[in-house]
Short mmCIF file of C-alpha atoms in Angstrom, two decimals:
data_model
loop_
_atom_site.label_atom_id
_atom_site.label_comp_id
_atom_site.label_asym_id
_atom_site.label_seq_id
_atom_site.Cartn_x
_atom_site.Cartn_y
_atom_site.Cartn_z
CA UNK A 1331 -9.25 -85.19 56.81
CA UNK A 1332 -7.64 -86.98 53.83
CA UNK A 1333 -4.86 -89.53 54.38
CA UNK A 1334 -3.00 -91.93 51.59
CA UNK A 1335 -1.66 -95.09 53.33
CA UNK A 1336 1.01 -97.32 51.63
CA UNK A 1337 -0.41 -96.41 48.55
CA UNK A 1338 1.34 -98.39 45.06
CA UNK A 1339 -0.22 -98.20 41.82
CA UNK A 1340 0.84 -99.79 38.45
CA UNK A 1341 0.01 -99.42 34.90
CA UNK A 1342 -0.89 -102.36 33.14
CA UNK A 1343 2.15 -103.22 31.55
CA UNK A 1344 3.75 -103.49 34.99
CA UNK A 1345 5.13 -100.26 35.22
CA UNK A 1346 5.30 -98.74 39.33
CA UNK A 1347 3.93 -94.98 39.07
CA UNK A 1348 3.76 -94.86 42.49
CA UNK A 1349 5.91 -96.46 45.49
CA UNK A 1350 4.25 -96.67 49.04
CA UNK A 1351 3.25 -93.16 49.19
CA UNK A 1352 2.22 -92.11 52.72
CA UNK A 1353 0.59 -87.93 52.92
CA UNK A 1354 -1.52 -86.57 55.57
CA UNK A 1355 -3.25 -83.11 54.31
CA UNK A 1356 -3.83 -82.56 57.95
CA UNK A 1357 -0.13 -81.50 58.06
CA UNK A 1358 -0.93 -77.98 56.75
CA UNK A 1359 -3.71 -76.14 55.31
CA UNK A 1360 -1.96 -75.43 51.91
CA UNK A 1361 -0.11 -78.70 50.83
CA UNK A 1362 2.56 -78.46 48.03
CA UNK A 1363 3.35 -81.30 45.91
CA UNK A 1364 6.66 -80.82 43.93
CA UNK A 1365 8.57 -83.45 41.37
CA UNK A 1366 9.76 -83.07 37.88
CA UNK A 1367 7.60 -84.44 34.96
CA UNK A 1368 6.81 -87.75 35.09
CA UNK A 1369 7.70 -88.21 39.39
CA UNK A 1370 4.13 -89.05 39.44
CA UNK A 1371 2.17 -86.40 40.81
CA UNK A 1372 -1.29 -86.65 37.86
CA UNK A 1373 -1.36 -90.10 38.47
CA UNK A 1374 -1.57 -89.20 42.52
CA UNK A 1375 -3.92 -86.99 42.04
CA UNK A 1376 -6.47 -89.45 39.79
CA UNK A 1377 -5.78 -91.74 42.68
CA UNK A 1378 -7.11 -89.74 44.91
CA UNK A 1379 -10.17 -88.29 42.81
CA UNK A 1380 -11.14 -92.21 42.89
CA UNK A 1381 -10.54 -92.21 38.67
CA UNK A 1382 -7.84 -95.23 39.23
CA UNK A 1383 -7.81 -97.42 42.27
CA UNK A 1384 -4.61 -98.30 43.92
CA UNK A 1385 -2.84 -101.21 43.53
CA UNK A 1386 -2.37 -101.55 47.06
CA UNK A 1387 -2.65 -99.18 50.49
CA UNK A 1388 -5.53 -96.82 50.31
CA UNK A 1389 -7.10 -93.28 50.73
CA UNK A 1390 -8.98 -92.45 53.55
CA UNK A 1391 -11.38 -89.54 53.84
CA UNK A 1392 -12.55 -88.41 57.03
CA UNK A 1393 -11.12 -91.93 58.60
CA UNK A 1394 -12.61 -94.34 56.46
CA UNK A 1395 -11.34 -95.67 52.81
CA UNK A 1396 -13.12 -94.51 49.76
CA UNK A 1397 -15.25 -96.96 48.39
CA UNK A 1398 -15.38 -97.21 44.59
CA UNK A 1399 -19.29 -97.68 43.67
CA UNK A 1400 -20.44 -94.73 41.17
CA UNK A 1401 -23.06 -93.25 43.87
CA UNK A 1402 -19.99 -93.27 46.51
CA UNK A 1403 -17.42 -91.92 43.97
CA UNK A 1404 -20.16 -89.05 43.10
CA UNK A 1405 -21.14 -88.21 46.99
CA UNK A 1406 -17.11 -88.52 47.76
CA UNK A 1407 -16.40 -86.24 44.73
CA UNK A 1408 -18.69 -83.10 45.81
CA UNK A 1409 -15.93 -82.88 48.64
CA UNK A 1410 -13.00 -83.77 46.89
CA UNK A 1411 -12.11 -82.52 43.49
CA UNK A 1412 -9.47 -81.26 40.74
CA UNK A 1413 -9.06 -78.43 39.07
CA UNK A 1414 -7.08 -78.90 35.87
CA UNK A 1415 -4.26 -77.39 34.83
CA UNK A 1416 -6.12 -76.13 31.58
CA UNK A 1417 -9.28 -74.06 32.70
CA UNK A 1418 -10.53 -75.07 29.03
CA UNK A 1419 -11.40 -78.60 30.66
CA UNK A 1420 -13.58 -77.85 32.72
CA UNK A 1421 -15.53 -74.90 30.74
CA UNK A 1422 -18.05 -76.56 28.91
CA UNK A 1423 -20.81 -73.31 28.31
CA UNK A 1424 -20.55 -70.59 26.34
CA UNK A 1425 -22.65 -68.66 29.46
CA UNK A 1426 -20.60 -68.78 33.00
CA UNK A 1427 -23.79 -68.70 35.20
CA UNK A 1428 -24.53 -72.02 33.06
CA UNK A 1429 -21.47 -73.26 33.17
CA UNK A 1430 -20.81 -73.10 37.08
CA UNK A 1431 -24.64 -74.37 37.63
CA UNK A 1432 -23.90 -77.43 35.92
CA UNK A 1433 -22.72 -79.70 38.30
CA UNK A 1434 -25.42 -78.76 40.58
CA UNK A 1435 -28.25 -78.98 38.03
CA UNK A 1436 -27.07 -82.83 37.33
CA UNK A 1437 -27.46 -83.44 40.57
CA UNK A 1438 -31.26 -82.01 41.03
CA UNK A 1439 -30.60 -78.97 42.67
CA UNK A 1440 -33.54 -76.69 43.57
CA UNK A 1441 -32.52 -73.60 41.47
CA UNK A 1442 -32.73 -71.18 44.14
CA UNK A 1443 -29.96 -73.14 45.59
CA UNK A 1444 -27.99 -73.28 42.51
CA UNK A 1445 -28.31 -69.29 41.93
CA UNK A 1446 -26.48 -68.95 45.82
CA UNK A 1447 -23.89 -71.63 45.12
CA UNK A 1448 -23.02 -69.85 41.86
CA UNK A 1449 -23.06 -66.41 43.36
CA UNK A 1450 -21.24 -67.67 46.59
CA UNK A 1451 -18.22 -69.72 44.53
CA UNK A 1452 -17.83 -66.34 42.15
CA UNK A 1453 -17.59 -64.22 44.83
CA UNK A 1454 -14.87 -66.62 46.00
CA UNK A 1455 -12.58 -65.87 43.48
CA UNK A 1456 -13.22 -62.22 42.96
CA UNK A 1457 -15.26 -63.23 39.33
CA UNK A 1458 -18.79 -62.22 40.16
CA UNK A 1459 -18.54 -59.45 37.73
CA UNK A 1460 -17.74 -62.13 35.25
CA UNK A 1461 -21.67 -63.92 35.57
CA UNK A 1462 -22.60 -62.82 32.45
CA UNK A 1463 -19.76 -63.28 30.49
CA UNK A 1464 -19.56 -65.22 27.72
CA UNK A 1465 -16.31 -67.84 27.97
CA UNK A 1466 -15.10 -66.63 24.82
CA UNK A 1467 -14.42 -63.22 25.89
CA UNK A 1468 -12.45 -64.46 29.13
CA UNK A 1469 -8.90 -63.74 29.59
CA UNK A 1470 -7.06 -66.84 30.40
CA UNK A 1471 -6.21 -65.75 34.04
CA UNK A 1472 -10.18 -65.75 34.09
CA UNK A 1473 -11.11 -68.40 32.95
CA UNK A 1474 -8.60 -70.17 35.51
CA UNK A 1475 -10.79 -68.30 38.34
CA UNK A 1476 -13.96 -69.91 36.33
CA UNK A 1477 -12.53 -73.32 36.40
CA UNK A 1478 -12.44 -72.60 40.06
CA UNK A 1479 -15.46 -71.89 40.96
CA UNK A 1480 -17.12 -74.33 39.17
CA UNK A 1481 -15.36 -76.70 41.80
CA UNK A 1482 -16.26 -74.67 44.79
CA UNK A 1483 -19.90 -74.32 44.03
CA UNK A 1484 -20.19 -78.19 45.16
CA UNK A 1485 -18.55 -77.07 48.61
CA UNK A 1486 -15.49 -78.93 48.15
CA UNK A 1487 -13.65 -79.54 51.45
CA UNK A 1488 -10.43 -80.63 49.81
CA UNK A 1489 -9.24 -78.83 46.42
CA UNK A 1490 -6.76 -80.69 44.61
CA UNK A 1491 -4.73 -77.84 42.06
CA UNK A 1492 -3.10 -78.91 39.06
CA UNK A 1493 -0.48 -75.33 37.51
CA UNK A 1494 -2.80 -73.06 39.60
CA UNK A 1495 -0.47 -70.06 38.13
CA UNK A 1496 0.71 -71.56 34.67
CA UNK A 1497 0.25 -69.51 31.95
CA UNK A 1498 -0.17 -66.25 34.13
CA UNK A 1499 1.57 -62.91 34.16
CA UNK A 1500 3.20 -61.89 37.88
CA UNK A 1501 -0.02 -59.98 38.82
CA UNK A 1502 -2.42 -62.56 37.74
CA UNK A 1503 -0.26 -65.16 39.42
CA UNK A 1504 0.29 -62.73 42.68
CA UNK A 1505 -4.05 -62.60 42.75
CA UNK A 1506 -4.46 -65.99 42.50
CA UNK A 1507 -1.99 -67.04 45.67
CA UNK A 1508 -4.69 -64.48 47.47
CA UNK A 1509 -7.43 -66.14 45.94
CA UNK A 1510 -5.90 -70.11 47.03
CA UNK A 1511 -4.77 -68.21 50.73
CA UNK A 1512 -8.80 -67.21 50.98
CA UNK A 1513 -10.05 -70.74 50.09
CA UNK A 1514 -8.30 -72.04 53.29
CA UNK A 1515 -10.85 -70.82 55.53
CA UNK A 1516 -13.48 -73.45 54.95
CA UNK A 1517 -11.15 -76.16 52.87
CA UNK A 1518 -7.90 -78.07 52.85
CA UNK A 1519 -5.59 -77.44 49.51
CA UNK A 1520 -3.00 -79.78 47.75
CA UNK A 1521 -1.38 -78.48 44.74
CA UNK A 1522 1.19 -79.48 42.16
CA UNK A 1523 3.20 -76.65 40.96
CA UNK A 1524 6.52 -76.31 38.94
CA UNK A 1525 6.48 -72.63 39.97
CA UNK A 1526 9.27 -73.33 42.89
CA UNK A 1527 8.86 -69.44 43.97
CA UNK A 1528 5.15 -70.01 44.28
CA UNK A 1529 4.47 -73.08 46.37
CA UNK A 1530 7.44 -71.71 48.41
CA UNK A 1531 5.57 -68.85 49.28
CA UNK A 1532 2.05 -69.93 49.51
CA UNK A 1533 2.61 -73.81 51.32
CA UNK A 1534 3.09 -74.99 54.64
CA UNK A 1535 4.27 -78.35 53.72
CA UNK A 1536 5.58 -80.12 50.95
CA UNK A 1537 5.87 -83.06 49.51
CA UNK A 1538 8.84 -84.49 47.14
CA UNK A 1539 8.05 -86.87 44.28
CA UNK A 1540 10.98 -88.74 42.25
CA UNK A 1541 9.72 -91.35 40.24
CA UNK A 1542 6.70 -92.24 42.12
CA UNK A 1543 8.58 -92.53 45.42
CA UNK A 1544 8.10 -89.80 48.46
CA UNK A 1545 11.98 -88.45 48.41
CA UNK A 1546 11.00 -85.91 51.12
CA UNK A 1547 8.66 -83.58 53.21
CA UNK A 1548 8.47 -80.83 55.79
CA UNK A 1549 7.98 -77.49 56.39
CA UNK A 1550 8.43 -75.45 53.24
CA UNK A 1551 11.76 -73.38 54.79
CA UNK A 1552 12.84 -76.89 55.82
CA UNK A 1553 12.83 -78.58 51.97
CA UNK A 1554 13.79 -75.74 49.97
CA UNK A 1555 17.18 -75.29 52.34
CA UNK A 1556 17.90 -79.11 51.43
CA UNK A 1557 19.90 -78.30 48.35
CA UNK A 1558 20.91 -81.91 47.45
CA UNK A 1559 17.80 -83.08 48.06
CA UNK A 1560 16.17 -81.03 45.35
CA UNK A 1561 19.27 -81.76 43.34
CA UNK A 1562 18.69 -85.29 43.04
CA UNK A 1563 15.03 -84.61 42.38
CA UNK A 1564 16.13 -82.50 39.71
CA UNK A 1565 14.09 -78.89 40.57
CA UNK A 1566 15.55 -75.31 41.45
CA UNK A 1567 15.34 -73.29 44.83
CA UNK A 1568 12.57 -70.24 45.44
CA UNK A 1569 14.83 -67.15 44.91
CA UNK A 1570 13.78 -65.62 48.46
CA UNK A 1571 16.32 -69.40 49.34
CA UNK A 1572 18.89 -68.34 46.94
CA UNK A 1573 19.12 -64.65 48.68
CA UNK A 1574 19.35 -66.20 52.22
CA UNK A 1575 21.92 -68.80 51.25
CA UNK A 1576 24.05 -66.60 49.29
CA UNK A 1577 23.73 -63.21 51.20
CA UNK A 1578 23.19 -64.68 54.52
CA UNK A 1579 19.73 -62.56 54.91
CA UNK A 1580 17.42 -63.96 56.99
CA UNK A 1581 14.91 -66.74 55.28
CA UNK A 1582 11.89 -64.71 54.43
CA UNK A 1583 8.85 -66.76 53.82
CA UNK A 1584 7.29 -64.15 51.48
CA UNK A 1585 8.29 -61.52 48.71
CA UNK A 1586 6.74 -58.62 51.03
CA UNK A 1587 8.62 -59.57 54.06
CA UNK A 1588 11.64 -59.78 51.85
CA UNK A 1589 10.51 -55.83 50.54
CA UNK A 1590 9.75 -54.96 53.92
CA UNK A 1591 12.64 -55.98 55.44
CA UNK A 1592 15.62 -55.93 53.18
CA UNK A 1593 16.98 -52.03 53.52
CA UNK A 1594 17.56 -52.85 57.31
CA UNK A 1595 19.39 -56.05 56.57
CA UNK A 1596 21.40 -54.42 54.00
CA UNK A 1597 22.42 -51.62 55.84
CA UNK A 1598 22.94 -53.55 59.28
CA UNK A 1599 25.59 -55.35 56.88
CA UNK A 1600 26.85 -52.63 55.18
CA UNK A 1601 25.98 -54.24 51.78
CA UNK A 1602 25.16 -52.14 48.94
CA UNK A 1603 24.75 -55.12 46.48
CA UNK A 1604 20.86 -54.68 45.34
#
């Protein structure tokens, strides 16, 4: 569906954010994209929203490059968009059911339309409860769902996610990977995470950014076990990795397979560490 080819793109004092990157969203329908600060993961993502234009290589949505006219960049955007790390960027109204609308409504919407989008992307993320809330009163684990929705009402196809689950408690954090795992049924998903645990658990494939450069990708089990791989790029292994590599457990994908599973694997070893 989406596809970066060869892509470079510099700053203009010369500097090279990013080095021939080659992805293919196809590869999975949760993508992860993992780097320390400053591997160059924003400026991929405003690459791909169309916001900067790549030095060389390209994008390609639904096999043909994006083209960079405003009425392209708006039709292309209704399919492919960003939610920001900070749910306060994107929450503009006081009133959610205004807020969500307002994409729609500056883009001539009949309202009856607009009222089932709005419903439709709240019920989405569990916030249709939330309709008549005002922003000010929303916790910030809501307003990240809000922030969310106000994305989904345009039917996006491919959700990019900035920190989906920074600045959220375990439960919060543990309802939102349900909410993202949801969202696959009618969309592709690319986010960029720090939280090591969480796009271990929720991704099928991930993608390694050092300094603008692709240092790696695979199948989330297969990354996370390269130790000096994520070395180099300077980030930690999920803990669910840590267990398997240091107690010799089986790799468990997820926390409740690990809870599921762990009393038999303890006791078939006779370990009473835990």
């Amino acid at each position: 569906m989406l596809k970066i080819n060869s892509l470079e793109y510099k700053y203009e004092d010369g500097t090279r954010a990013l080095k021939g990157i080659n992805m293919d969203l196809n590869r999975g329908s949760i993508i992860g994209l993992i780097g320390a600060n400053g591997s160059g993961k924003s400026t991929l993502f405003l690459n791909i929203l169309g916001i900067l234009r790549p030095s060389k290589g390209k994008i390609e949505y639904k096999g043909k490059p994006i083209k960079y006219k405003k009425k392209d960049l708006i039709n292309y955007r209704k399919e492919v968009n960003l939610v920001f790390q900070n749910p306060e960027k994107q929450i503009f109204y006081s009133n959610i059911r205004d807020d969500i609308a307002f994409s729609l409504r500056n883009l001539n919407y009949d309202e009856r339309e607009v009222e089932r989008r709005v419903v439709k992307a709240l019920k989405k993320v569990k916030a249709l409860d939330l309709i008549e809330r005002p922003a000010h009163f929303l916790s910030y684990g809501q307003k990240k769902r809000i922030a969310i929705a106000s994305i989904l009402v345009l039917d996006t196809k491919v959700l990019l996610l900035d920190e989906p689950t920074a600045g959220l408690d375990p439960e919060m954090t543990r309802e939102m990977m349900e909410i993202i795992k949801s969202l696959t049924k009618d969309r592709k998903i690319l986010i960029a995470s720090h939280d090591m645990d969480f796009i271990y658990q929720i991704c099928d494939y991930i993608y390694l950014l050092k300094e603008g450069e692709i240092l790696g990708e695979g199948r989330a089990e297969e990354v996370f076990l390269e130790s000096k791989l994520l070395e180099e790029a300077g980030l930690d292994r999920p803990w669910l990795v840590k267990v398997h590599k240091r107690l010799g457990l089986p790799l468990y994908k997820t926390e409740s397979e690990f809870e599921k599973n762990w009393k038999g694997d303890r006791n078939e070893k006779g370990n009473n560490s835990f």
